[in-house]
């Protein structure tokens, strides 16, 4: 992986062949608002400042397995087909909120496949540990062995009948 001493800002970019930033060590933040990706990999990356991927479109897989985010990750309002965040760690939580779309386009809230096995969602005074509000998990969603340092939000979300929270832990910080 590469080492970046500051922010990575690839907002409003188009990666028609995908982007593999696996193993990257980023001292700043990772910004990709309004970007389009064939696939996106942040596998085993270490990012010190916030990850912000809002209003983006990831046509294929978004892989963040083993991702270490020392701040907050915000993937709000992004269209995500499949997401793998196995063993990822979010020190200040993850926001994966969506909004309802009444257009004739594919539902941007829908996630076909999702795996969060062994992920950790931290929290601080300003944010929830994980916010999945308005998302639709239209296939199996795996939250097995996930550690939530607070109460995750699933307001107005749809969970597939095969969604699993086996061995997940929910801890309230005082």
mmCIF file of C-alpha atoms in Angstrom:
data_model
loop_
_atom_site.group_PDB
_atom_site.id
_atom_site.type_symbol
_atom_site.label_atom_id
_atom_site.label_comp_id
_atom_site.label_asym_id
_atom_site.label_seq_id
_atom_site.Cartn_x
_atom_site.Cartn_y
_atom_site.Cartn_z
ATOM 1 C CA UNK A 1 0.000 0.000 0.000
ATOM 2 C CA UNK A 2 0.970 3.616 -0.400
ATOM 3 C CA UNK A 3 1.622 6.201 2.312
ATOM 4 C CA UNK A 4 -0.066 9.601 2.054
ATOM 5 C CA UNK A 5 0.948 12.411 4.403
ATOM 6 C CA UNK A 6 -2.278 14.432 4.035
ATOM 7 C CA UNK A 7 -5.798 14.121 2.678
ATOM 8 C CA UNK A 8 -6.828 12.076 -0.344
ATOM 9 C CA UNK A 9 -9.541 14.036 -2.170
ATOM 10 C CA UNK A 10 -10.979 12.279 -5.206
ATOM 11 C CA UNK A 11 -14.394 13.911 -5.082
ATOM 12 C CA UNK A 12 -16.341 14.172 -8.350
ATOM 13 C CA UNK A 13 -14.066 11.598 -10.022
ATOM 14 C CA UNK A 14 -14.947 8.633 -12.199
ATOM 15 C CA UNK A 15 -13.067 5.342 -11.792
ATOM 16 C CA UNK A 16 -14.505 3.225 -14.610
ATOM 17 C CA UNK A 17 -12.080 0.377 -13.843
ATOM 18 C CA UNK A 18 -12.410 0.695 -10.077
ATOM 19 C CA UNK A 19 -10.068 1.950 -7.393
ATOM 20 C CA UNK A 20 -7.844 -0.239 -5.214
ATOM 21 C CA UNK A 21 -6.390 1.677 -2.258
ATOM 22 C CA UNK A 22 -5.915 -1.480 -0.220
ATOM 23 C CA UNK A 23 -3.207 -1.244 2.424
ATOM 24 C CA UNK A 24 -2.929 2.535 2.115
ATOM 25 C CA UNK A 25 -1.775 4.521 5.154
ATOM 26 C CA UNK A 26 -3.425 7.947 5.008
ATOM 27 C CA UNK A 27 -2.461 10.554 7.632
ATOM 28 C CA UNK A 28 -5.390 12.774 6.626
ATOM 29 C CA UNK A 29 -8.904 12.014 5.467
ATOM 30 C CA UNK A 30 -10.308 10.113 2.481
ATOM 31 C CA UNK A 31 -12.826 12.229 0.560
ATOM 32 C CA UNK A 32 -14.798 10.870 -2.391
ATOM 33 C CA UNK A 33 -18.071 12.820 -2.492
ATOM 34 C CA UNK A 34 -20.024 12.433 -5.763
ATOM 35 C CA UNK A 35 -17.437 9.972 -7.148
ATOM 36 C CA UNK A 36 -18.318 6.994 -9.357
ATOM 37 C CA UNK A 37 -16.528 3.657 -8.965
ATOM 38 C CA UNK A 38 -16.750 0.341 -10.791
ATOM 39 C CA UNK A 39 -15.424 -1.151 -7.539
ATOM 40 C CA UNK A 40 -13.780 0.400 -4.485
ATOM 41 C CA UNK A 41 -11.292 -1.318 -2.185
ATOM 42 C CA UNK A 42 -9.980 0.127 1.078
ATOM 43 C CA UNK A 43 -9.015 -3.344 2.362
ATOM 44 C CA UNK A 44 -6.608 -3.112 5.320
ATOM 45 C CA UNK A 45 -6.193 0.652 4.830
ATOM 46 C CA UNK A 46 -5.424 2.906 7.808
ATOM 47 C CA UNK A 47 -7.051 6.325 7.659
ATOM 48 C CA UNK A 48 -6.450 8.838 10.462
ATOM 49 C CA UNK A 49 -9.057 11.493 9.716
ATOM 50 C CA UNK A 50 -12.674 11.106 8.568
ATOM 51 C CA UNK A 51 -13.647 8.938 5.617
ATOM 52 C CA UNK A 52 -16.295 10.813 3.625
ATOM 53 C CA UNK A 53 -17.910 9.112 0.643
ATOM 54 C CA UNK A 54 -21.265 10.886 0.248
ATOM 55 C CA UNK A 55 -23.542 10.835 -2.812
ATOM 56 C CA UNK A 56 -21.165 8.404 -4.528
ATOM 57 C CA UNK A 57 -22.016 5.422 -6.695
ATOM 58 C CA UNK A 58 -20.159 2.125 -6.264
ATOM 59 C CA UNK A 59 -21.499 -0.116 -9.046
ATOM 60 C CA UNK A 60 -19.801 -3.308 -7.864
ATOM 61 C CA UNK A 61 -18.245 -4.272 -4.541
ATOM 62 C CA UNK A 62 -17.131 -1.873 -1.842
ATOM 63 C CA UNK A 63 -14.474 -3.750 0.155
ATOM 64 C CA UNK A 64 -13.318 -2.266 3.441
ATOM 65 C CA UNK A 65 -12.356 -5.525 5.132
ATOM 66 C CA UNK A 66 -9.821 -4.753 7.865
ATOM 67 C CA UNK A 67 -10.148 -0.988 7.335
ATOM 68 C CA UNK A 68 -8.934 1.018 10.359
ATOM 69 C CA UNK A 69 -10.649 4.401 10.524
ATOM 70 C CA UNK A 70 -9.407 6.457 13.474
ATOM 71 C CA UNK A 71 -12.227 8.939 13.088
ATOM 72 C CA UNK A 72 -15.764 8.837 11.697
ATOM 73 C CA UNK A 73 -16.767 7.272 8.381
ATOM 74 C CA UNK A 74 -19.666 8.820 6.472
ATOM 75 C CA UNK A 75 -21.043 6.980 3.443
ATOM 76 C CA UNK A 76 -24.384 8.774 3.494
ATOM 77 C CA UNK A 77 -26.627 8.856 0.442
ATOM 78 C CA UNK A 78 -24.231 6.707 -1.611
ATOM 79 C CA UNK A 79 -25.466 3.938 -3.864
ATOM 80 C CA UNK A 80 -23.767 0.733 -2.752
ATOM 81 C CA UNK A 81 -24.443 -2.613 -4.403
ATOM 82 C CA UNK A 82 -22.423 -4.877 -2.114
ATOM 83 C CA UNK A 83 -20.424 -3.983 0.976
ATOM 84 C CA UNK A 84 -17.781 -5.948 2.880
ATOM 85 C CA UNK A 85 -16.606 -4.372 6.137
ATOM 86 C CA UNK A 86 -15.481 -7.567 7.859
ATOM 87 C CA UNK A 87 -13.211 -6.787 10.842
ATOM 88 C CA UNK A 88 -13.250 -3.064 10.028
ATOM 89 C CA UNK A 89 -12.866 -0.651 12.932
ATOM 90 C CA UNK A 90 -14.527 2.756 13.104
ATOM 91 C CA UNK A 91 -13.259 4.635 16.181
ATOM 92 C CA UNK A 92 -15.977 7.298 16.006
ATOM 93 C CA UNK A 93 -18.720 5.367 14.257
ATOM 94 C CA UNK A 94 -20.137 4.826 10.781
ATOM 95 C CA UNK A 95 -22.986 6.629 9.063
ATOM 96 C CA UNK A 96 -24.529 4.774 6.133
ATOM 97 C CA UNK A 97 -27.827 6.655 5.909
ATOM 98 C CA UNK A 98 -29.938 6.870 2.767
ATOM 99 C CA UNK A 99 -32.912 8.839 1.532
ATOM 100 C CA UNK A 100 -35.959 7.606 -0.322
ATOM 101 C CA UNK A 101 -35.928 8.046 -4.095
ATOM 102 C CA UNK A 102 -39.186 8.076 -6.034
ATOM 103 C CA UNK A 103 -37.494 8.310 -9.444
ATOM 104 C CA UNK A 104 -37.492 5.436 -11.906
ATOM 105 C CA UNK A 105 -33.826 4.736 -11.169
ATOM 106 C CA UNK A 106 -32.650 1.775 -9.061
ATOM 107 C CA UNK A 107 -33.382 2.304 -5.379
ATOM 108 C CA UNK A 108 -30.251 3.997 -3.971
ATOM 109 C CA UNK A 109 -31.129 2.711 -0.502
ATOM 110 C CA UNK A 110 -30.838 -0.957 -1.492
ATOM 111 C CA UNK A 111 -27.747 -2.987 -0.641
ATOM 112 C CA UNK A 112 -27.664 -6.420 -2.273
ATOM 113 C CA UNK A 113 -25.057 -8.099 -0.080
ATOM 114 C CA UNK A 114 -23.495 -6.879 3.146
ATOM 115 C CA UNK A 115 -21.024 -8.412 5.564
ATOM 116 C CA UNK A 116 -19.997 -6.615 8.749
ATOM 117 C CA UNK A 117 -18.709 -9.722 10.605
ATOM 118 C CA UNK A 118 -16.348 -8.791 13.427
ATOM 119 C CA UNK A 119 -16.537 -5.033 12.747
ATOM 120 C CA UNK A 120 -16.268 -2.529 15.614
ATOM 121 C CA UNK A 121 -18.310 0.653 15.720
ATOM 122 C CA UNK A 122 -17.047 3.152 18.283
ATOM 123 C CA UNK A 123 -18.904 6.255 19.406
ATOM 124 C CA UNK A 124 -18.291 9.723 20.743
ATOM 125 C CA UNK A 125 -20.523 12.383 22.287
ATOM 126 C CA UNK A 126 -21.638 13.808 18.919
ATOM 127 C CA UNK A 127 -22.461 10.697 16.894
ATOM 128 C CA UNK A 128 -24.209 7.342 17.065
ATOM 129 C CA UNK A 129 -22.012 4.272 16.757
ATOM 130 C CA UNK A 130 -23.703 3.218 13.515
ATOM 131 C CA UNK A 131 -26.548 4.753 11.548
ATOM 132 C CA UNK A 132 -28.229 2.671 8.825
ATOM 133 C CA UNK A 133 -31.400 4.807 8.658
ATOM 134 C CA UNK A 134 -33.520 4.383 5.515
ATOM 135 C CA UNK A 135 -31.257 1.636 4.060
ATOM 136 C CA UNK A 136 -32.783 -1.500 2.577
ATOM 137 C CA UNK A 137 -30.801 -4.709 3.011
ATOM 138 C CA UNK A 138 -32.418 -6.745 0.222
ATOM 139 C CA UNK A 139 -30.304 -9.867 0.741
ATOM 140 C CA UNK A 140 -28.599 -11.463 3.717
ATOM 141 C CA UNK A 141 -26.935 -8.930 5.997
ATOM 142 C CA UNK A 142 -24.339 -10.354 8.361
ATOM 143 C CA UNK A 143 -23.713 -8.490 11.622
ATOM 144 C CA UNK A 144 -22.243 -11.540 13.389
ATOM 145 C CA UNK A 145 -19.737 -10.787 16.177
ATOM 146 C CA UNK A 146 -20.059 -7.034 15.583
ATOM 147 C CA UNK A 147 -19.202 -4.774 18.530
ATOM 148 C CA UNK A 148 -21.476 -1.746 18.840
ATOM 149 C CA UNK A 149 -20.280 0.794 21.437
ATOM 150 C CA UNK A 150 -23.791 2.176 21.627
ATOM 151 C CA UNK A 151 -27.144 1.647 19.999
ATOM 152 C CA UNK A 152 -27.119 1.383 16.197
ATOM 153 C CA UNK A 153 -29.886 3.169 14.313
ATOM 154 C CA UNK A 154 -32.006 1.329 11.788
ATOM 155 C CA UNK A 155 -34.828 3.926 11.568
ATOM 156 C CA UNK A 156 -37.155 3.178 8.649
ATOM 157 C CA UNK A 157 -34.721 0.533 7.363
ATOM 158 C CA UNK A 158 -35.582 -2.798 5.817
ATOM 159 C CA UNK A 159 -33.698 -5.895 6.947
ATOM 160 C CA UNK A 160 -33.766 -9.109 4.921
ATOM 161 C CA UNK A 161 -35.260 -12.102 6.750
ATOM 162 C CA UNK A 162 -31.844 -13.815 6.769
ATOM 163 C CA UNK A 163 -30.123 -10.927 8.579
ATOM 164 C CA UNK A 164 -28.025 -12.205 11.482
ATOM 165 C CA UNK A 165 -26.746 -10.559 14.666
ATOM 166 C CA UNK A 166 -25.311 -13.783 16.169
ATOM 167 C CA UNK A 167 -22.779 -12.998 18.931
ATOM 168 C CA UNK A 168 -23.085 -9.232 18.334
ATOM 169 C CA UNK A 169 -22.481 -7.086 21.414
ATOM 170 C CA UNK A 170 -24.099 -3.800 22.313
ATOM 171 C CA UNK A 171 -22.280 -1.761 24.922
ATOM 172 C CA UNK A 172 -23.439 1.529 26.347
ATOM 173 C CA UNK A 173 -20.649 3.929 27.229
ATOM 174 C CA UNK A 174 -21.268 6.244 30.153
#
